[in-house]
Amino acid sequence: MIEIKNLSKDFAAIRAVNNISFSVGKGEILGFLGPNGAGKSTTMRMITGFMPPSAGTIRIGGFDIIKNSLEVRKQIGYLPENAPVYPDMKVIDYLNFCGQIRGFTKAALKRRVENTIEKCFLTTVKQQIINTLSKGYKQRVCFAQSILHDPPYLILDEPTDGLDPNQKYEVRRMIKEMSREKAVIFSTHILEEIQDVCTRTIIIAKGSIVADDTPAGLLKRSDLYGSVSLTVENADSNEITNCLNQIKGVETTTIISDENEIVRLQVYPETKDTPITDKVMAAALANNYQVKSIYMEQGRLDEVFRTITT
Amino acid sequence: MRLNESFRNIKAIQKRELYGYFGSPVAYVFIVIFLLLMGFFTFNISNFFEAGQADLNNFFQWHPWIYMFLVPSIAMRLWAEERRLGTIELILTFPVTIAEVILGKFLAAWIFIGIALSLTFPMVLTVSYLGNPDLGAIFCGYLGSFLMAGAFLSLGSMTSSLTRSQVISFVTAVVGCLFFILAGYPPVTAILSGWAPIWLVNLVSNLSFLSHFISISRGVLDLRDLVYYLSVISFMLFVNAVVLQSRKAA
């Protein structure tokens, strides 16, 4: 359990993190989302004990990060931003070093390192100098370091930054797989990752938490959520708008485009949780409109993100 | 239990650091230049052969000056490099204390300089072949030189922790080293002696690496000199820790 209470951090006159509180339990993957400079990395640096907080407390697995720093750090795996690793070492030697620091020796060390190398798909490059690797591999080496000791708490600062789509997919899959026995916090500014991986999302802007919700809950905040996108052929846009507006439960209809007799419309319900797709469909059929496509919007995270962070 | 863990951590860090030296050209360039300079100054400037003496005074007297430039070049990367690469964030969030990391890194650099210093052994062979030197004095000279290198190194490690720029780290370390060498020189003490109380003048001149080194390299192994070097090293590494603790992310 990671418990954060009233955490703040000041840099001279600037307040980078302002009185944030949240907790993350086992099995949870917390997505930490926010614009650049919102205080994500600073928060993570405090959680990992790299920076002392200006105010507030952090308890991890029951230990205080200041009073029992070493105990806490033993239980954390940390992937800092930009995945820093020693460039002049071989992958396997670097991981051996990390394993030794974590207290593994001899056979146990060897087994751990070999396992982790396999898990992170580093087998083909394990004898290479890290400096000669591509960004994606470096990222994975640093990621390997963070999971080497199988820590119950994983703090990952932009783990998929700079990876190609396949590698991103792999890293996400690994995070999801490991999360069953771990509490994971990971920061990102890639919105699809939130939907794909997280069980819960915290959005932080200008140092404060502006949203703490499940990805689905966040989507519901979208203006588009629950509205119906409708595309019809051979229709007059004004006529169909009037027709749709008369349906019970419809708040308003807007025309998205009207080209070559193909009309795209967005139909908004009066209350977001009452689906209107069936009624819109029925009305369209009753008036002999040729429906090309119809679907209910699930909401868009980028829109939600923009509304609450600006 | 905790002590064992400390030793284990210091050893792991020290091993990694040494690995880092020999994994890059730094080590080889340093050793070659160190040996070339030692040879040049001893034979060409001090005219070792013409002096006709079976001792290594002409060799040891150059050590402070060569260390002044070369030790900061090793020390400058100790922390500035970690800051630049961002690896400082990992090493300081591993379950190790700051003291362990500092000692591990310091010992690695010190051992490395020790390796370079020990490669000057042909000097000892030469002088033993030519005459009948006082091997005790030579041993003391090496010991003093090694301790002095440690003191320079601790100063460099401290300045390296202040900045992410290796250049700034190098220059401040060289100036600091120069101060510690010159502190006992008459021109420097003269600046002070005009107005400062005599105890301060004595204090500053006693701070000089040189006066302590000269007495050791003459074969006089005085406990005070040992204590002096070890306290300089401890003090500098302590400041190093304070700096790191307060400016981790700088």
XYZ file of C-alpha atoms in Angstrom:
560
model
C 0.000 0.000 0.000
C 1.357 3.398 -0.992
C -0.207 6.140 1.084
C 0.427 9.759 0.309
C -0.958 12.471 2.528
C -0.912 16.232 1.968
C 2.289 16.057 -0.020
C 3.859 19.332 -1.133
C 7.160 20.337 -2.669
C 8.564 23.825 -3.027
C 11.505 24.839 -5.176
C 12.476 28.270 -3.881
C 9.369 30.343 -4.527
C 7.741 27.853 -6.857
C 5.317 25.273 -5.532
C 5.819 22.255 -7.778
C 3.498 19.899 -5.935
C 0.621 21.282 -3.921
C -1.011 19.305 -1.136
C -1.802 16.059 -2.930
C -3.138 12.927 -1.246
C -3.885 9.504 -2.681
C -3.201 5.858 -2.069
C -2.475 2.872 -4.277
C -3.110 -0.712 -3.208
C -1.931 -4.105 -4.421
C -3.310 -5.017 -7.820
C -3.867 -1.434 -8.800
C -2.209 0.308 -11.721
C -2.387 4.008 -11.156
C -1.914 6.152 -14.231
C -0.370 9.458 -13.399
C -1.352 11.912 -16.034
C -0.658 15.566 -16.548
C 0.813 18.162 -18.876
C 4.586 18.660 -18.924
C 5.752 20.416 -15.796
C 2.643 19.504 -13.834
C 4.665 17.902 -11.037
C 4.500 14.228 -12.047
C 8.222 13.545 -11.905
C 8.667 15.573 -8.731
C 5.973 13.513 -7.023
C 7.586 10.273 -8.154
C 10.985 11.451 -6.991
C 9.525 12.063 -3.569
C 7.813 8.678 -3.476
C 11.084 6.932 -4.288
C 12.942 8.899 -1.632
C 15.140 10.794 -4.069
C 13.800 14.145 -2.928
C 12.500 14.972 0.517
C 8.993 16.441 0.592
C 8.552 20.022 1.792
C 5.421 18.953 3.634
C 3.267 15.866 4.012
C 3.970 12.174 4.504
C 4.603 9.162 2.294
C 4.153 5.677 3.701
C 4.970 2.615 1.654
C 4.160 -0.846 2.978
C 3.667 0.790 6.365
C 7.122 2.406 6.427
C 7.715 6.133 6.352
C 9.885 7.215 3.430
C 11.985 9.553 5.588
C 12.275 7.569 8.823
C 12.725 4.129 7.232
C 14.168 5.185 3.932
C 16.268 2.071 3.354
C 13.422 -0.316 4.194
C 11.166 1.487 1.761
C 13.742 1.613 -1.008
C 14.251 -2.149 -0.777
C 10.619 -2.626 -1.726
C 10.536 -0.194 -4.609
C 11.468 -0.628 -8.218
C 12.031 2.688 -9.931
C 12.342 3.642 -13.557
C 13.299 7.336 -13.679
C 12.417 9.626 -16.539
C 14.643 9.114 -19.612
C 15.765 5.739 -18.238
C 19.289 6.590 -17.084
C 21.807 3.722 -17.210
C 25.602 3.601 -17.154
C 26.572 3.812 -20.819
C 29.958 2.109 -20.570
C 28.739 -1.207 -19.146
C 27.549 -4.416 -20.726
C 23.854 -5.087 -20.171
C 24.513 -8.218 -18.159
C 27.182 -6.564 -16.004
C 24.897 -3.650 -15.282
C 22.095 -5.937 -14.169
C 24.555 -7.961 -12.094
C 25.566 -4.756 -10.364
C 21.938 -3.838 -9.658
C 21.348 -7.352 -8.331
C 24.330 -7.129 -5.991
C 23.112 -3.805 -4.650
C 19.776 -5.506 -4.009
C 21.551 -8.142 -1.971
C 21.553 -11.113 -4.318
C 24.633 -13.305 -4.569
C 25.951 -16.252 -6.542
C 23.293 -18.612 -7.894
C 20.339 -16.481 -6.840
C 21.887 -13.458 -8.527
C 22.576 -15.380 -11.709
C 19.043 -16.778 -11.822
C 17.447 -13.373 -11.191
C 19.484 -11.645 -13.854
C 18.885 -14.380 -16.421
C 15.158 -14.371 -15.703
C 14.868 -10.641 -15.977
C 16.875 -10.556 -19.196
C 14.486 -13.064 -20.689
C 11.402 -11.274 -19.446
C 12.529 -7.983 -20.936
C 13.631 -9.508 -24.262
C 17.248 -8.548 -23.791
C 18.779 -11.955 -24.474
C 20.207 -10.969 -27.853
C 21.934 -7.851 -26.513
C 23.036 -8.972 -23.068
C 26.724 -8.947 -24.002
C 26.539 -5.514 -25.639
C 27.761 -2.232 -24.194
C 24.692 -0.216 -23.238
C 25.974 2.811 -25.136
C 25.663 0.932 -28.429
C 21.983 0.118 -27.884
C 19.011 1.948 -29.335
C 16.772 4.060 -27.152
C 14.179 1.328 -26.881
C 16.699 -1.185 -25.613
C 18.141 1.284 -23.111
C 14.642 1.881 -21.832
C 14.168 -1.840 -21.441
C 17.496 -2.252 -19.634
C 16.415 0.364 -17.135
C 13.026 -1.268 -16.881
C 14.742 -4.601 -16.249
C 16.663 -2.990 -13.409
C 13.403 -1.847 -11.805
C 11.799 -5.298 -11.756
C 14.964 -7.304 -11.065
C 14.260 -7.761 -7.343
C 10.554 -8.387 -7.911
C 9.511 -5.388 -5.812
C 5.973 -5.069 -4.440
C 5.917 -1.418 -5.504
C 6.767 -0.184 -8.959
C 7.231 3.487 -9.778
C 7.626 4.052 -13.501
C 8.196 7.517 -14.903
C 7.142 7.511 -18.545
C 8.098 3.883 -19.177
C 7.030 3.917 -22.812
C 8.625 7.217 -23.768
C 10.636 6.924 -26.959
C 9.583 3.376 -27.772
C 8.129 2.266 -31.072
C 4.527 1.005 -31.107
C 5.503 -2.652 -30.773
C 7.785 -1.973 -27.854
C 5.127 0.185 -26.218
C 2.721 -2.690 -26.536
C 5.239 -5.067 -24.931
C 5.973 -2.769 -22.003
C 2.275 -2.247 -21.360
C 1.685 -5.951 -21.477
C 4.470 -6.505 -18.958
C 3.070 -3.864 -16.631
C -0.370 -5.405 -16.803
C 1.008 -8.869 -16.213
C 3.010 -7.838 -13.179
C 0.319 -5.716 -11.624
C -1.531 -8.646 -10.110
C 0.857 -8.827 -7.163
C 2.103 -5.284 -7.204
C 1.048 -1.722 -6.702
C 2.110 0.212 -9.773
C 2.275 3.942 -10.359
C 3.193 5.036 -13.818
C 3.232 8.430 -15.406
C 2.570 9.139 -19.025
C 1.141 11.714 -21.304
C -0.094 9.174 -23.778
C -3.839 8.989 -23.279
C -4.470 5.656 -24.945
C -2.154 4.070 -22.383
C -4.456 5.178 -19.611
C -7.416 3.451 -21.218
C -5.405 0.398 -22.028
C -3.492 -0.222 -18.817
C -4.747 1.672 -15.785
C -7.266 0.651 -13.227
C -7.317 4.197 -11.939
C -6.134 7.571 -13.136
C -4.983 10.687 -11.373
C -4.724 13.838 -13.416
C -2.431 16.455 -12.011
C -2.117 20.027 -13.234
C -0.006 22.844 -11.817
C 0.923 20.661 -8.868
C -2.599 19.778 -7.744
C -4.813 16.768 -8.331
C -7.665 17.773 -10.611
C -9.176 14.340 -11.158
C -8.953 10.937 -9.442
C -11.120 8.414 -11.221
C -11.252 5.204 -13.235
C -10.582 5.600 -16.956
C -14.269 4.864 -17.596
C -15.291 7.461 -15.048
C -13.068 10.011 -16.738
C -14.600 9.218 -20.112
C -18.037 9.908 -18.698
C -16.951 13.466 -18.025
C -16.520 13.977 -21.739
C -19.146 16.164 -23.384
C -19.382 13.600 -26.135
C -20.099 10.692 -23.775
C -23.499 9.128 -24.481
C -24.082 11.124 -27.635
C -24.847 9.390 -30.896
C -22.850 9.825 -34.081
C -25.058 9.348 -37.083
C -24.212 9.403 -40.786
C -27.028 9.327 -43.310
C -27.227 9.524 -47.079
C -29.622 11.480 -49.270
C -30.953 13.685 -46.528
C -31.523 17.337 -45.996
C -29.565 18.406 -42.980
C -32.144 20.825 -41.577
C -34.987 18.420 -42.018
C -33.262 15.578 -40.239
C -32.096 17.853 -37.434
C -35.660 18.889 -36.760
C -36.804 15.327 -36.903
C -34.157 14.136 -34.410
C -34.719 17.020 -32.034
C -38.302 15.924 -31.593
C -37.300 12.567 -30.131
C -37.994 12.347 -26.427
C -34.736 12.382 -24.512
C -32.745 14.265 -27.143
C -31.297 17.555 -25.974
C -29.900 18.883 -29.220
C -28.453 17.831 -32.564
C -25.469 19.399 -34.288
C -24.372 19.002 -37.867
C -20.752 17.921 -38.165
C -20.578 17.943 -41.955
C -22.838 18.006 -44.986
C -21.088 17.099 -48.215
C -22.302 15.318 -51.342
C -25.598 14.566 -49.681
C -23.898 12.702 -46.890
C -24.791 14.249 -43.550
C -22.893 13.589 -40.334
C -24.702 14.481 -37.145
C -24.049 14.405 -33.436
C -27.124 13.808 -31.279
C -26.788 14.750 -27.601
C -29.059 13.200 -24.949
C -30.707 15.106 -22.116
C -29.134 12.850 -19.520
C -25.849 11.135 -20.341
C -26.766 7.816 -18.748
C -29.960 7.263 -20.722
C -29.013 5.689 -24.037
C -30.793 7.129 -27.065
C -29.193 5.138 -29.865
C -32.231 2.907 -30.357
C -34.611 5.875 -30.514
C -32.415 7.712 -33.014
C -32.211 4.591 -35.145
C -35.960 4.066 -35.016
C -36.631 7.694 -35.970
C -34.192 7.525 -38.867
C -35.773 4.343 -40.207
C -39.291 5.667 -39.749
C -38.420 8.636 -41.939
C -36.695 6.465 -44.546
C -33.265 7.920 -44.110
C -30.468 5.734 -45.385
C -28.290 5.167 -42.322
C -24.630 4.617 -43.219
C -23.346 4.411 -39.660
C -24.568 4.924 -36.156
C -22.751 4.521 -32.850
C -22.739 5.792 -29.313
C -19.682 7.848 -28.342
C -17.683 6.493 -25.399
C -16.199 9.896 -24.710
C -12.745 11.079 -25.555
C -9.929 11.329 -23.021
C -8.081 14.054 -24.884
C -11.138 16.252 -24.627
C -11.540 15.517 -20.905
C -7.833 16.066 -20.361
C -7.929 19.423 -22.097
C -10.994 20.597 -20.191
C -9.655 19.778 -16.753
C -6.027 20.763 -17.173
C -6.503 24.146 -18.783
C 24.160 -7.237 9.988
C 23.855 -3.695 8.746
C 27.653 -3.426 8.714
C 27.927 -6.465 6.455
C 25.373 -4.943 4.166
C 27.373 -1.721 4.104
C 30.552 -3.517 3.117
C 28.687 -5.434 0.450
C 27.220 -2.230 -0.998
C 30.498 -0.327 -0.885
C 32.226 -3.229 -2.579
C 29.577 -3.493 -5.297
C 29.747 0.218 -6.056
C 33.524 0.283 -5.963
C 33.680 -2.678 -8.353
C 31.289 -1.033 -10.771
C 33.248 2.202 -10.714
C 36.552 0.501 -11.431
C 34.825 -1.416 -14.207
C 33.708 1.960 -15.549
C 37.276 3.287 -15.592
C 38.677 0.359 -17.482
C 35.646 0.110 -19.747
C 36.413 3.549 -21.165
C 39.600 5.107 -22.532
C 39.838 7.310 -19.420
C 41.864 4.748 -17.487
C 44.438 4.102 -20.173
C 44.892 7.747 -21.120
C 45.300 8.662 -17.477
C 47.844 5.971 -16.717
C 49.937 6.684 -19.806
C 50.007 10.422 -19.201
C 50.680 9.957 -15.509
C 53.674 7.751 -16.212
C 54.985 9.969 -19.008
C 54.819 13.071 -16.831
C 56.439 11.308 -13.896
C 59.276 10.158 -16.091
C 59.694 13.476 -17.822
C 59.884 15.522 -14.640
C 62.118 13.088 -12.825
C 64.627 12.488 -15.593
C 64.523 15.608 -17.740
C 63.760 18.386 -15.278
C 65.263 17.050 -12.066
C 68.152 15.343 -13.855
C 67.825 12.185 -11.850
C 70.962 10.588 -13.232
C 73.217 13.620 -12.841
C 72.149 14.055 -9.230
C 74.011 10.889 -8.389
C 71.917 10.049 -5.376
C 70.361 6.660 -4.714
C 67.031 7.962 -3.496
C 63.715 8.961 -5.052
C 63.422 12.522 -3.724
C 63.661 13.902 -7.235
C 60.793 11.621 -8.146
C 58.497 12.270 -5.205
C 58.893 16.061 -5.209
C 56.904 16.250 -8.429
C 53.959 14.239 -7.201
C 51.968 17.127 -5.671
C 52.185 19.093 -8.913
C 51.250 16.232 -11.170
C 48.408 15.230 -8.855
C 47.174 18.792 -8.896
C 46.131 18.371 -12.523
C 45.601 14.675 -12.925
C 43.657 13.818 -9.794
C 40.923 16.403 -10.490
C 40.619 14.922 -13.970
C 39.664 11.610 -12.366
C 37.599 13.167 -9.606
C 35.625 15.526 -11.823
C 33.480 12.772 -13.247
C 32.665 11.095 -9.932
C 29.435 12.997 -9.363
C 29.121 15.478 -12.209
C 28.852 12.545 -14.610
C 26.145 10.881 -12.522
C 24.208 14.118 -12.531
C 24.627 14.592 -16.261
C 23.511 11.058 -17.087
C 20.712 11.114 -14.521
C 22.009 7.883 -13.006
C 22.322 9.734 -9.703
C 18.586 9.315 -9.409
C 18.928 5.560 -9.504
C 22.006 5.168 -7.356
C 20.518 7.357 -4.623
C 17.204 5.490 -4.657
C 18.838 2.077 -4.400
C 18.725 0.700 -0.852
C 22.159 2.140 -0.057
C 23.138 5.095 2.093
C 24.808 8.189 0.694
C 27.897 7.394 2.758
C 28.155 3.976 1.102
C 27.923 5.434 -2.383
C 30.476 8.143 -1.626
C 32.913 5.684 -0.072
C 32.443 3.187 -2.885
C 33.138 5.776 -5.535
C 35.993 7.348 -3.609
C 37.701 4.039 -2.928
C 37.416 3.022 -6.579
C 39.081 6.236 -7.717
C 41.706 5.928 -5.007
C 42.481 2.340 -5.925
C 42.711 3.395 -9.542
C 45.260 6.103 -8.709
C 47.037 3.523 -6.568
C 47.294 1.269 -9.619
C 48.762 4.116 -11.657
C 51.170 4.948 -8.842
C 52.277 1.346 -8.457
C 53.110 1.250 -12.155
C 55.995 3.598 -11.394
C 57.763 0.593 -9.818
C 60.532 0.651 -12.458
C 61.781 3.767 -10.649
C 62.399 1.659 -7.574
C 64.101 -1.024 -9.642
C 66.277 1.567 -11.370
C 67.429 3.194 -8.187
C 68.030 -0.176 -6.534
C 70.105 -1.289 -9.492
C 72.164 1.883 -9.511
C 72.800 2.159 -5.821
C 71.744 1.119 -2.414
C 68.692 3.173 -1.557
C 66.868 3.344 1.759
C 63.892 1.156 0.885
C 62.089 2.264 4.042
C 62.199 5.850 2.876
C 60.940 4.834 -0.549
C 58.074 2.922 1.013
C 57.209 5.984 3.108
C 57.388 8.127 0.000
C 54.882 5.919 -1.778
C 52.630 5.810 1.254
C 52.756 9.594 1.608
C 52.134 10.048 -2.077
C 49.154 7.707 -1.968
C 47.680 9.486 1.049
C 48.189 12.857 -0.598
C 46.460 11.580 -3.752
C 43.558 10.554 -1.528
C 43.343 14.035 -0.075
C 43.356 15.614 -3.547
C 40.777 13.106 -4.639
C 38.432 13.804 -1.742
C 38.602 17.502 -2.573
C 37.813 16.726 -6.220
C 34.969 14.430 -5.272
C 33.472 17.218 -3.188
C 33.698 19.822 -5.962
C 32.307 17.286 -8.410
C 29.193 16.902 -6.305
C 28.494 20.619 -6.584
C 27.837 20.709 -10.299
C 26.786 18.770 -13.345
C 29.528 20.416 -15.393
C 32.774 18.489 -15.398
C 34.679 21.598 -16.494
C 33.561 23.623 -13.474
C 34.277 20.656 -11.264
C 37.771 20.290 -12.701
C 38.711 23.953 -12.461
C 37.477 24.397 -8.886
C 39.266 21.215 -7.856
C 42.546 22.374 -9.423
C 42.302 25.737 -7.671
C 41.466 23.990 -4.406
C 44.431 21.659 -4.831
C 46.660 24.605 -5.628
C 45.559 26.271 -2.408
C 46.352 23.169 -0.391
C 49.780 22.908 -2.002
C 50.649 26.570 -1.672
C 49.213 27.134 1.783
C 52.607 26.501 3.357
C 54.598 28.595 0.864
C 56.124 31.832 2.162
C 54.444 34.092 -0.451
C 51.055 32.827 0.662
C 51.746 33.026 4.362
C 53.197 36.499 3.798
C 49.809 37.711 2.581
C 48.315 36.623 5.869
C 51.115 37.368 8.275
C 50.789 41.121 7.870
C 47.472 41.297 9.640
C 46.268 37.846 10.734
C 47.066 36.498 14.200
C 49.971 34.091 14.300
C 47.790 31.062 15.119
C 45.843 31.596 11.911
C 49.022 31.833 9.860
C 50.247 28.600 11.452
C 46.900 26.945 10.892
C 46.884 27.789 7.194
C 50.475 26.740 6.652
C 49.792 23.489 8.492
C 46.923 22.829 6.113
C 49.394 22.472 3.273
C 49.606 19.028 1.701
C 53.202 19.789 0.905
C 54.682 20.154 4.375
C 53.079 16.891 5.477
C 54.140 15.107 2.322
C 57.749 16.273 2.539
C 58.182 14.901 6.034
C 56.706 11.527 5.078
C 58.690 11.235 1.873
C 61.909 11.784 3.834
C 61.087 8.588 5.659
C 59.647 10.152 8.789
C 56.365 8.397 9.381
C 54.699 10.699 11.866
C 51.267 9.792 13.189
C 50.270 13.445 12.884
C 50.776 13.395 9.120
C 48.667 10.275 8.785
C 45.950 11.806 10.944
C 46.185 14.976 8.895
C 45.540 13.275 5.564
C 42.839 11.022 6.900
C 41.041 13.952 8.492
C 41.238 15.988 5.286
C 39.735 13.042 3.420
C 37.008 12.514 6.028
C 36.140 16.172 6.131
C 35.936 16.527 2.350
C 33.818 13.403 1.989
C 31.572 14.616 4.775
C 31.028 17.913 2.942
C 30.463 15.830 -0.175
C 27.637 13.989 1.611
C 26.093 17.198 2.886
C 26.148 18.691 -0.589
C 24.573 15.597 -2.137
C 21.917 15.349 0.518
C 20.831 18.920 0.013
C 21.190 19.224 -3.745
C 20.272 15.839 -5.111
C 18.513 17.007 -8.202
C 20.636 20.056 -9.027
